């Protein structure tokens, strides 16, 4: 494995980490993407990042700890770009349409799903890593949408007994067709078919939860 410029692969949400830790994460990302979790080693990560093993281990005790931090950084970078719907907006359909387009863009982004693809094969053996991914990624996103729906329900604009459940349902309605294709790296459904799915999904959702 050849040495690479780790700074070019630096995760977007690693600004709070020390410089050497950021370099280690960038190198780890490159190695994990090339050979997967099982094929990666701390030696290879140190070599790619042009770091001494002592420096690498000073920041991360082992490969699992390094991958866990990478999961956190990647998930938070994705979540930082999520559209935050405005519960004060008069047009709920428009806000939900923006949320749907935003999430579909994430599933269509090959780079945004890279860590997810690396995690899936090893998740059964490393439940903690899977839990971190769920909490920092999808779980945090669902919580944000649920907060918006809860605000609408509290204002009497919709009738939603369980906002968390409703958030799951909404995303399933507007993104289900793109999840598998995104995970497998297939071309993402778009255009008129995607627009029809989004519009019908929003209509079904609002019809079910109307006040």
Tab-separated table of N, CA and C in Angstrom, residues 62-192:
chain	number	residue	atom	x	y	z
A	62	UNK	N	-6.324	1.164	19.787
A	62	UNK	CA	-6.352	0.025	18.874
A	62	UNK	C	-7.161	0.385	17.630
A	63	UNK	N	-7.262	-0.571	16.707
A	63	UNK	CA	-7.950	-0.319	15.446
A	63	UNK	C	-9.433	-0.043	15.662
A	64	UNK	N	-10.060	-0.760	16.596
A	64	UNK	CA	-11.487	-0.557	16.853
A	64	UNK	C	-11.756	0.860	17.368
A	65	UNK	N	-10.889	1.345	18.258
A	65	UNK	CA	-11.052	2.700	18.787
A	65	UNK	C	-10.894	3.741	17.676
A	66	UNK	N	-9.974	3.485	16.769
A	66	UNK	CA	-9.750	4.397	15.644
A	66	UNK	C	-10.953	4.397	14.711
A	67	UNK	N	-11.478	3.222	14.420
A	67	UNK	CA	-12.635	3.132	13.534
A	67	UNK	C	-13.868	3.752	14.189
A	68	UNK	N	-14.008	3.572	15.502
A	68	UNK	CA	-15.139	4.171	16.219
A	68	UNK	C	-15.116	5.690	16.110
A	69	UNK	N	-13.937	6.281	16.280
A	69	UNK	CA	-13.841	7.740	16.175
A	69	UNK	C	-14.102	8.198	14.740
A	70	UNK	N	-13.649	7.410	13.775
A	70	UNK	CA	-13.907	7.746	12.376
A	70	UNK	C	-15.408	7.723	12.089
A	71	UNK	N	-16.111	6.739	12.647
A	71	UNK	CA	-17.561	6.676	12.488
A	71	UNK	C	-18.215	7.944	13.040
A	72	UNK	N	-17.788	8.349	14.245
A	72	UNK	CA	-18.363	9.543	14.857
A	72	UNK	C	-18.131	10.778	13.980
A	73	UNK	N	-16.916	10.939	13.512
A	73	UNK	CA	-16.559	12.106	12.714
A	73	UNK	C	-17.350	12.133	11.410
A	74	UNK	N	-17.427	10.983	10.741
A	74	UNK	CA	-18.129	10.932	9.462
A	74	UNK	C	-19.627	11.185	9.645
A	75	UNK	N	-20.213	10.571	10.659
A	75	UNK	CA	-21.648	10.762	10.892
A	75	UNK	C	-21.966	12.207	11.231
A	76	UNK	N	-21.139	12.821	12.061
A	76	UNK	CA	-21.395	14.210	12.439
A	76	UNK	C	-21.208	15.150	11.255
A	77	UNK	N	-20.288	14.813	10.357
A	77	UNK	CA	-20.110	15.635	9.158
A	77	UNK	C	-21.342	15.574	8.273
A	78	UNK	N	-21.910	14.373	8.143
A	78	UNK	CA	-23.130	14.224	7.348
A	78	UNK	C	-24.286	14.966	8.014
A	79	UNK	N	-24.445	14.779	9.327
A	79	UNK	CA	-25.550	15.416	10.037
A	79	UNK	C	-25.459	16.938	10.024
A	80	UNK	N	-24.235	17.455	9.948
A	80	UNK	CA	-24.062	18.911	9.910
A	80	UNK	C	-24.652	19.503	8.633
A	81	UNK	N	-24.828	18.671	7.602
A	81	UNK	CA	-25.357	19.142	6.331
A	81	UNK	C	-26.836	18.817	6.134
A	82	UNK	N	-27.464	18.286	7.186
A	82	UNK	CA	-28.885	17.975	7.073
A	82	UNK	C	-29.723	19.251	7.101
A	83	UNK	N	-30.778	19.250	6.316
A	83	UNK	CA	-31.694	20.385	6.328
A	83	UNK	C	-32.519	20.343	7.611
A	84	UNK	N	-32.596	21.467	8.309
A	84	UNK	CA	-33.368	21.559	9.547
A	84	UNK	C	-34.701	22.227	9.221
A	85	UNK	N	-35.781	21.457	9.199
A	85	UNK	CA	-37.080	22.047	8.844
A	85	UNK	C	-37.553	23.053	9.882
A	86	UNK	N	-38.253	24.052	9.417
A	86	UNK	CA	-38.714	25.143	10.267
A	86	UNK	C	-40.164	24.899	10.682
A	87	UNK	N	-40.425	24.621	11.947
A	87	UNK	CA	-41.808	24.364	12.377
A	87	UNK	C	-42.699	25.600	12.276
A	88	UNK	N	-42.113	26.786	12.105
A	88	UNK	CA	-42.900	28.007	11.984
A	88	UNK	C	-43.319	28.290	10.546
A	89	UNK	N	-42.748	27.538	9.607
A	89	UNK	CA	-43.112	27.738	8.207
A	89	UNK	C	-44.569	27.357	7.980
A	90	UNK	N	-45.261	28.154	7.201
A	90	UNK	CA	-46.681	27.888	6.935
A	90	UNK	C	-46.873	26.715	5.994
A	91	UNK	N	-45.839	26.373	5.229
A	91	UNK	CA	-45.954	25.331	4.206
A	91	UNK	C	-45.239	24.064	4.676
A	92	UNK	N	-45.988	23.172	5.307
A	92	UNK	CA	-45.405	21.931	5.817
A	92	UNK	C	-44.935	21.048	4.670
A	93	UNK	N	-45.703	20.971	3.613
A	93	UNK	CA	-45.321	20.142	2.472
A	93	UNK	C	-43.967	20.574	1.902
A	94	UNK	N	-43.767	21.877	1.806
A	94	UNK	CA	-42.512	22.396	1.279
A	94	UNK	C	-41.348	22.018	2.176
A	95	UNK	N	-41.541	22.107	3.496
A	95	UNK	CA	-40.477	21.740	4.426
A	95	UNK	C	-40.160	20.251	4.319
A	96	UNK	N	-41.187	19.425	4.245
A	96	UNK	CA	-40.964	17.986	4.122
A	96	UNK	C	-40.311	17.641	2.791
A	97	UNK	N	-40.640	18.388	1.763
A	97	UNK	CA	-40.028	18.161	0.452
A	97	UNK	C	-38.526	18.459	0.509
A	98	UNK	N	-38.144	19.492	1.232
A	98	UNK	CA	-36.735	19.826	1.394
A	98	UNK	C	-36.007	18.743	2.186
A	99	UNK	N	-36.665	18.242	3.224
A	99	UNK	CA	-36.071	17.157	4.010
A	99	UNK	C	-35.861	15.934	3.129
A	100	UNK	N	-36.876	15.583	2.354
A	100	UNK	CA	-36.787	14.412	1.489
A	100	UNK	C	-35.652	14.545	0.476
A	101	UNK	N	-35.561	15.696	-0.169
A	101	UNK	CA	-34.503	15.908	-1.157
A	101	UNK	C	-33.127	15.851	-0.512
A	102	UNK	N	-33.019	16.397	0.681
A	102	UNK	CA	-31.756	16.400	1.405
A	102	UNK	C	-31.303	14.975	1.723
A	103	UNK	N	-32.212	14.169	2.246
A	103	UNK	CA	-31.869	12.793	2.618
A	103	UNK	C	-31.592	11.932	1.391
A	104	UNK	N	-32.320	12.152	0.333
A	104	UNK	CA	-32.056	11.395	-0.890
A	104	UNK	C	-30.673	11.742	-1.431
A	105	UNK	N	-30.275	12.997	-1.266
A	105	UNK	CA	-28.940	13.394	-1.692
A	105	UNK	C	-27.857	12.672	-0.906
A	106	UNK	N	-28.104	12.451	0.382
A	106	UNK	CA	-27.128	11.740	1.211
A	106	UNK	C	-26.989	10.296	0.752
A	107	UNK	N	-28.123	9.631	0.489
A	107	UNK	CA	-28.067	8.248	0.037
A	107	UNK	C	-27.449	8.128	-1.353
A	108	UNK	N	-27.581	9.177	-2.157
A	108	UNK	CA	-27.015	9.153	-3.499
A	108	UNK	C	-25.527	9.471	-3.504
A	109	UNK	N	-25.021	10.016	-2.410
A	109	UNK	CA	-23.619	10.407	-2.323
A	109	UNK	C	-22.770	9.184	-1.988
A	110	UNK	N	-22.005	8.711	-2.943
A	110	UNK	CA	-21.203	7.507	-2.719
A	110	UNK	C	-20.254	7.700	-1.540
A	111	UNK	N	-19.612	8.852	-1.462
A	111	UNK	CA	-18.631	9.102	-0.416
A	111	UNK	C	-19.282	9.121	0.964
A	112	UNK	N	-20.504	9.638	1.025
A	112	UNK	CA	-21.186	9.727	2.302
A	112	UNK	C	-21.536	8.376	2.893
A	113	UNK	N	-21.608	7.331	2.043
A	113	UNK	CA	-21.957	5.990	2.507
A	113	UNK	C	-20.749	5.068	2.631
A	114	UNK	N	-19.555	5.596	2.410
A	114	UNK	CA	-18.361	4.752	2.426
A	114	UNK	C	-18.187	4.020	3.751
A	115	UNK	N	-18.284	4.748	4.855
A	115	UNK	CA	-18.075	4.136	6.164
A	115	UNK	C	-19.165	3.117	6.465
A	116	UNK	N	-20.377	3.392	6.023
A	116	UNK	CA	-21.483	2.452	6.199
A	116	UNK	C	-21.158	1.131	5.511
A	117	UNK	N	-20.620	1.185	4.303
A	117	UNK	CA	-20.285	-0.037	3.573
A	117	UNK	C	-19.175	-0.816	4.257
A	118	UNK	N	-18.237	-0.115	4.879
A	118	UNK	CA	-17.152	-0.785	5.585
A	118	UNK	C	-17.679	-1.463	6.853
A	119	UNK	N	-18.628	-0.808	7.515
A	119	UNK	CA	-19.130	-1.304	8.785
A	119	UNK	C	-20.013	-2.538	8.637
A	120	UNK	N	-20.841	-2.576	7.612
A	120	UNK	CA	-21.847	-3.634	7.482
A	120	UNK	C	-21.269	-5.045	7.620
A	121	UNK	N	-20.168	-5.396	6.954
A	121	UNK	CA	-19.674	-6.777	7.062
A	121	UNK	C	-19.205	-7.158	8.467
A	122	UNK	N	-18.786	-6.185	9.283
A	122	UNK	CA	-18.225	-6.505	10.595
A	122	UNK	C	-19.175	-6.147	11.740
A	123	UNK	N	-20.305	-5.535	11.438
A	123	UNK	CA	-21.220	-5.083	12.486
A	123	UNK	C	-21.656	-6.195	13.440
A	124	UNK	N	-21.968	-7.412	12.944
A	124	UNK	CA	-22.375	-8.464	13.888
A	124	UNK	C	-21.290	-8.825	14.895
A	125	UNK	N	-20.033	-8.672	14.523
A	125	UNK	CA	-18.927	-9.001	15.434
A	125	UNK	C	-18.555	-7.840	16.334
A	126	UNK	N	-18.941	-6.627	15.939
A	126	UNK	CA	-18.587	-5.443	16.720
A	126	UNK	C	-19.851	-4.615	16.972
A	127	UNK	N	-20.735	-5.109	17.849
A	127	UNK	CA	-22.004	-4.402	18.081
A	127	UNK	C	-21.820	-2.982	18.607
A	128	UNK	N	-20.725	-2.733	19.306
A	128	UNK	CA	-20.504	-1.377	19.806
A	128	UNK	C	-20.316	-0.402	18.638
A	129	UNK	N	-19.555	-0.801	17.632
A	129	UNK	CA	-19.355	0.058	16.473
A	129	UNK	C	-20.679	0.309	15.755
A	130	UNK	N	-21.498	-0.743	15.643
A	130	UNK	CA	-22.802	-0.591	15.006
A	130	UNK	C	-23.680	0.364	15.802
A	131	UNK	N	-23.608	0.281	17.134
A	131	UNK	CA	-24.411	1.157	17.981
A	131	UNK	C	-23.971	2.609	17.860
A	132	UNK	N	-22.657	2.819	17.801
A	132	UNK	CA	-22.129	4.172	17.638
A	132	UNK	C	-22.623	4.760	16.320
A	133	UNK	N	-22.557	3.959	15.265
A	133	UNK	CA	-23.025	4.430	13.954
A	133	UNK	C	-24.502	4.798	14.015
A	134	UNK	N	-25.302	3.938	14.629
A	134	UNK	CA	-26.735	4.199	14.707
A	134	UNK	C	-27.033	5.448	15.535
A	135	UNK	N	-26.343	5.600	16.667
A	135	UNK	CA	-26.596	6.742	17.546
A	135	UNK	C	-26.155	8.061	16.916
A	136	UNK	N	-24.969	8.045	16.304
A	136	UNK	CA	-24.400	9.281	15.764
A	136	UNK	C	-24.931	9.609	14.370
A	137	UNK	N	-25.398	8.584	13.653
A	137	UNK	CA	-25.864	8.801	12.294
A	137	UNK	C	-27.377	8.804	12.176
A	138	UNK	N	-27.966	7.660	11.789
A	138	UNK	CA	-29.423	7.613	11.586
A	138	UNK	C	-30.223	8.016	12.817
A	139	UNK	N	-29.770	7.598	13.997
A	139	UNK	CA	-30.515	7.921	15.211
A	139	UNK	C	-30.604	9.415	15.455
A	140	UNK	N	-29.491	10.117	15.260
A	140	UNK	CA	-29.472	11.568	15.454
A	140	UNK	C	-30.351	12.261	14.422
A	141	UNK	N	-30.328	11.750	13.190
A	141	UNK	CA	-31.147	12.340	12.140
A	141	UNK	C	-32.633	12.148	12.419
A	142	UNK	N	-33.004	10.957	12.843
A	142	UNK	CA	-34.397	10.682	13.177
A	142	UNK	C	-34.853	11.590	14.316
A	143	UNK	N	-33.998	11.774	15.298
A	143	UNK	CA	-34.332	12.624	16.441
A	143	UNK	C	-34.610	14.060	15.991
A	144	UNK	N	-33.833	14.527	15.017
A	144	UNK	CA	-34.020	15.895	14.529
A	144	UNK	C	-35.365	16.043	13.823
A	145	UNK	N	-35.697	15.087	12.966
A	145	UNK	CA	-36.974	15.145	12.264
A	145	UNK	C	-38.128	15.001	13.252
A	146	UNK	N	-37.941	14.115	14.241
A	146	UNK	CA	-38.979	13.919	15.250
A	146	UNK	C	-39.249	15.208	16.017
A	147	UNK	N	-38.211	15.980	16.274
A	147	UNK	CA	-38.398	17.255	16.958
A	147	UNK	C	-39.273	18.200	16.157
A	148	UNK	N	-39.063	18.216	14.848
A	148	UNK	CA	-39.885	19.053	13.968
A	148	UNK	C	-41.339	18.583	13.993
A	149	UNK	N	-41.535	17.289	13.871
A	149	UNK	CA	-42.894	16.741	13.866
A	149	UNK	C	-43.581	16.951	15.213
A	150	UNK	N	-42.830	16.841	16.283
A	150	UNK	CA	-43.400	17.069	17.614
A	150	UNK	C	-43.892	18.521	17.746
A	151	UNK	N	-43.104	19.442	17.201
A	151	UNK	CA	-43.497	20.850	17.256
A	151	UNK	C	-44.780	21.087	16.471
A	152	UNK	N	-44.918	20.439	15.321
A	152	UNK	CA	-46.146	20.572	14.536
A	152	UNK	C	-47.336	19.992	15.274
A	153	UNK	N	-47.111	18.856	15.933
A	153	UNK	CA	-48.190	18.215	16.671
A	153	UNK	C	-48.603	19.056	17.875
A	154	UNK	N	-47.618	19.591	18.579
A	154	UNK	CA	-47.915	20.435	19.745
A	154	UNK	C	-48.694	21.682	19.348
A	155	UNK	N	-48.425	22.161	18.119
A	155	UNK	CA	-49.131	23.359	17.644
A	155	UNK	C	-50.500	23.029	17.066
A	156	UNK	N	-50.839	21.737	17.022
A	156	UNK	CA	-52.137	21.335	16.512
A	156	UNK	C	-52.227	21.287	15.000
A	157	UNK	N	-51.105	21.383	14.319
A	157	UNK	CA	-51.121	21.390	12.859
A	157	UNK	C	-51.165	19.976	12.292
A	158	UNK	N	-50.629	19.020	13.040
A	158	UNK	CA	-50.741	17.611	12.717
A	158	UNK	C	-51.074	16.872	14.009
A	159	UNK	N	-51.503	15.635	13.884
A	159	UNK	CA	-51.814	14.827	15.058
A	159	UNK	C	-50.876	13.620	15.040
A	160	UNK	N	-49.782	13.709	15.809
A	160	UNK	CA	-48.735	12.688	15.764
A	160	UNK	C	-48.471	12.186	17.184
A	161	UNK	N	-49.037	11.046	17.552
A	161	UNK	CA	-48.842	10.523	18.905
A	161	UNK	C	-47.392	10.135	19.197
A	162	UNK	N	-46.688	9.625	18.196
A	162	UNK	CA	-45.316	9.154	18.381
A	162	UNK	C	-44.413	9.774	17.305
A	163	UNK	N	-43.822	10.940	17.577
A	163	UNK	CA	-43.002	11.623	16.572
A	163	UNK	C	-41.797	10.805	16.094
A	164	UNK	N	-41.182	10.033	16.980
A	164	UNK	CA	-40.034	9.216	16.571
A	164	UNK	C	-40.466	8.177	15.534
A	165	UNK	N	-41.564	7.499	15.798
A	165	UNK	CA	-42.095	6.527	14.842
A	165	UNK	C	-42.463	7.202	13.533
A	166	UNK	N	-43.110	8.359	13.634
A	166	UNK	CA	-43.523	9.083	12.434
A	166	UNK	C	-42.314	9.508	11.600
A	167	UNK	N	-41.218	9.877	12.260
A	167	UNK	CA	-40.002	10.259	11.537
A	167	UNK	C	-39.455	9.077	10.749
A	168	UNK	N	-39.444	7.900	11.369
A	168	UNK	CA	-39.022	6.682	10.657
A	168	UNK	C	-39.929	6.432	9.456
A	169	UNK	N	-41.219	6.561	9.669
A	169	UNK	CA	-42.175	6.302	8.597
A	169	UNK	C	-41.991	7.271	7.436
A	170	UNK	N	-41.775	8.542	7.765
A	170	UNK	CA	-41.618	9.534	6.704
A	170	UNK	C	-40.389	9.228	5.844
A	171	UNK	N	-39.259	8.965	6.485
A	171	UNK	CA	-38.057	8.676	5.712
A	171	UNK	C	-38.208	7.412	4.882
A	172	UNK	N	-38.917	6.415	5.419
A	172	UNK	CA	-39.151	5.199	4.637
A	172	UNK	C	-39.967	5.516	3.381
A	173	UNK	N	-40.959	6.382	3.521
A	173	UNK	CA	-41.807	6.731	2.388
A	173	UNK	C	-41.040	7.438	1.275
A	174	UNK	N	-40.095	8.284	1.645
A	174	UNK	CA	-39.452	9.134	0.627
A	174	UNK	C	-38.041	8.696	0.233
A	175	UNK	N	-37.506	7.676	0.902
A	175	UNK	CA	-36.130	7.268	0.558
A	175	UNK	C	-35.957	5.770	0.345
A	176	UNK	N	-37.002	4.984	0.542
A	176	UNK	CA	-36.839	3.529	0.511
A	176	UNK	C	-36.268	3.040	-0.820
A	177	UNK	N	-36.639	3.675	-1.921
A	177	UNK	CA	-36.178	3.213	-3.229
A	177	UNK	C	-34.698	3.460	-3.455
A	178	UNK	N	-34.114	4.393	-2.695
A	178	UNK	CA	-32.737	4.790	-2.969
A	178	UNK	C	-31.740	4.176	-1.989
A	179	UNK	N	-32.228	3.627	-0.871
A	179	UNK	CA	-31.319	3.114	0.154
A	179	UNK	C	-30.466	1.964	-0.359
A	180	UNK	N	-31.103	0.960	-0.947
A	180	UNK	CA	-30.356	-0.211	-1.403
A	180	UNK	C	-29.424	0.136	-2.546
A	181	UNK	N	-29.908	0.931	-3.507
A	181	UNK	CA	-29.064	1.302	-4.637
A	181	UNK	C	-27.868	2.111	-4.169
A	182	UNK	N	-28.076	2.987	-3.169
A	182	UNK	CA	-26.965	3.764	-2.635
A	182	UNK	C	-25.957	2.900	-1.926
A	183	UNK	N	-26.427	1.952	-1.120
A	183	UNK	CA	-25.524	1.075	-0.381
A	183	UNK	C	-24.716	0.189	-1.311
A	184	UNK	N	-25.324	-0.224	-2.438
A	184	UNK	CA	-24.638	-1.097	-3.383
A	184	UNK	C	-23.828	-0.335	-4.419
A	185	UNK	N	-23.937	0.990	-4.403
A	185	UNK	CA	-23.184	1.789	-5.361
A	185	UNK	C	-23.819	1.857	-6.734
A	186	UNK	N	-25.112	1.514	-6.838
A	186	UNK	CA	-25.814	1.584	-8.111
A	186	UNK	C	-26.226	3.029	-8.404
A	187	UNK	N	-26.510	3.344	-9.674
A	187	UNK	CA	-27.011	4.687	-9.990
A	187	UNK	C	-28.278	4.982	-9.202
A	188	UNK	N	-28.387	6.182	-8.713
A	188	UNK	CA	-29.514	6.544	-7.857
A	188	UNK	C	-30.737	6.935	-8.678
A	189	UNK	N	-31.915	6.436	-8.300
A	189	UNK	CA	-33.144	6.857	-8.979
A	189	UNK	C	-33.310	8.367	-8.860
A	190	UNK	N	-33.693	8.994	-9.925
A	190	UNK	CA	-33.840	10.448	-9.899
A	190	UNK	C	-34.892	10.870	-10.918
A	191	UNK	N	-35.006	12.167	-11.131
A	191	UNK	CA	-35.926	12.680	-12.131
A	191	UNK	C	-37.381	12.526	-11.743
A	192	UNK	N	-38.216	12.295	-12.768
A	192	UNK	CA	-39.658	12.272	-12.562
A	192	UNK	C	-40.097	11.168	-11.595
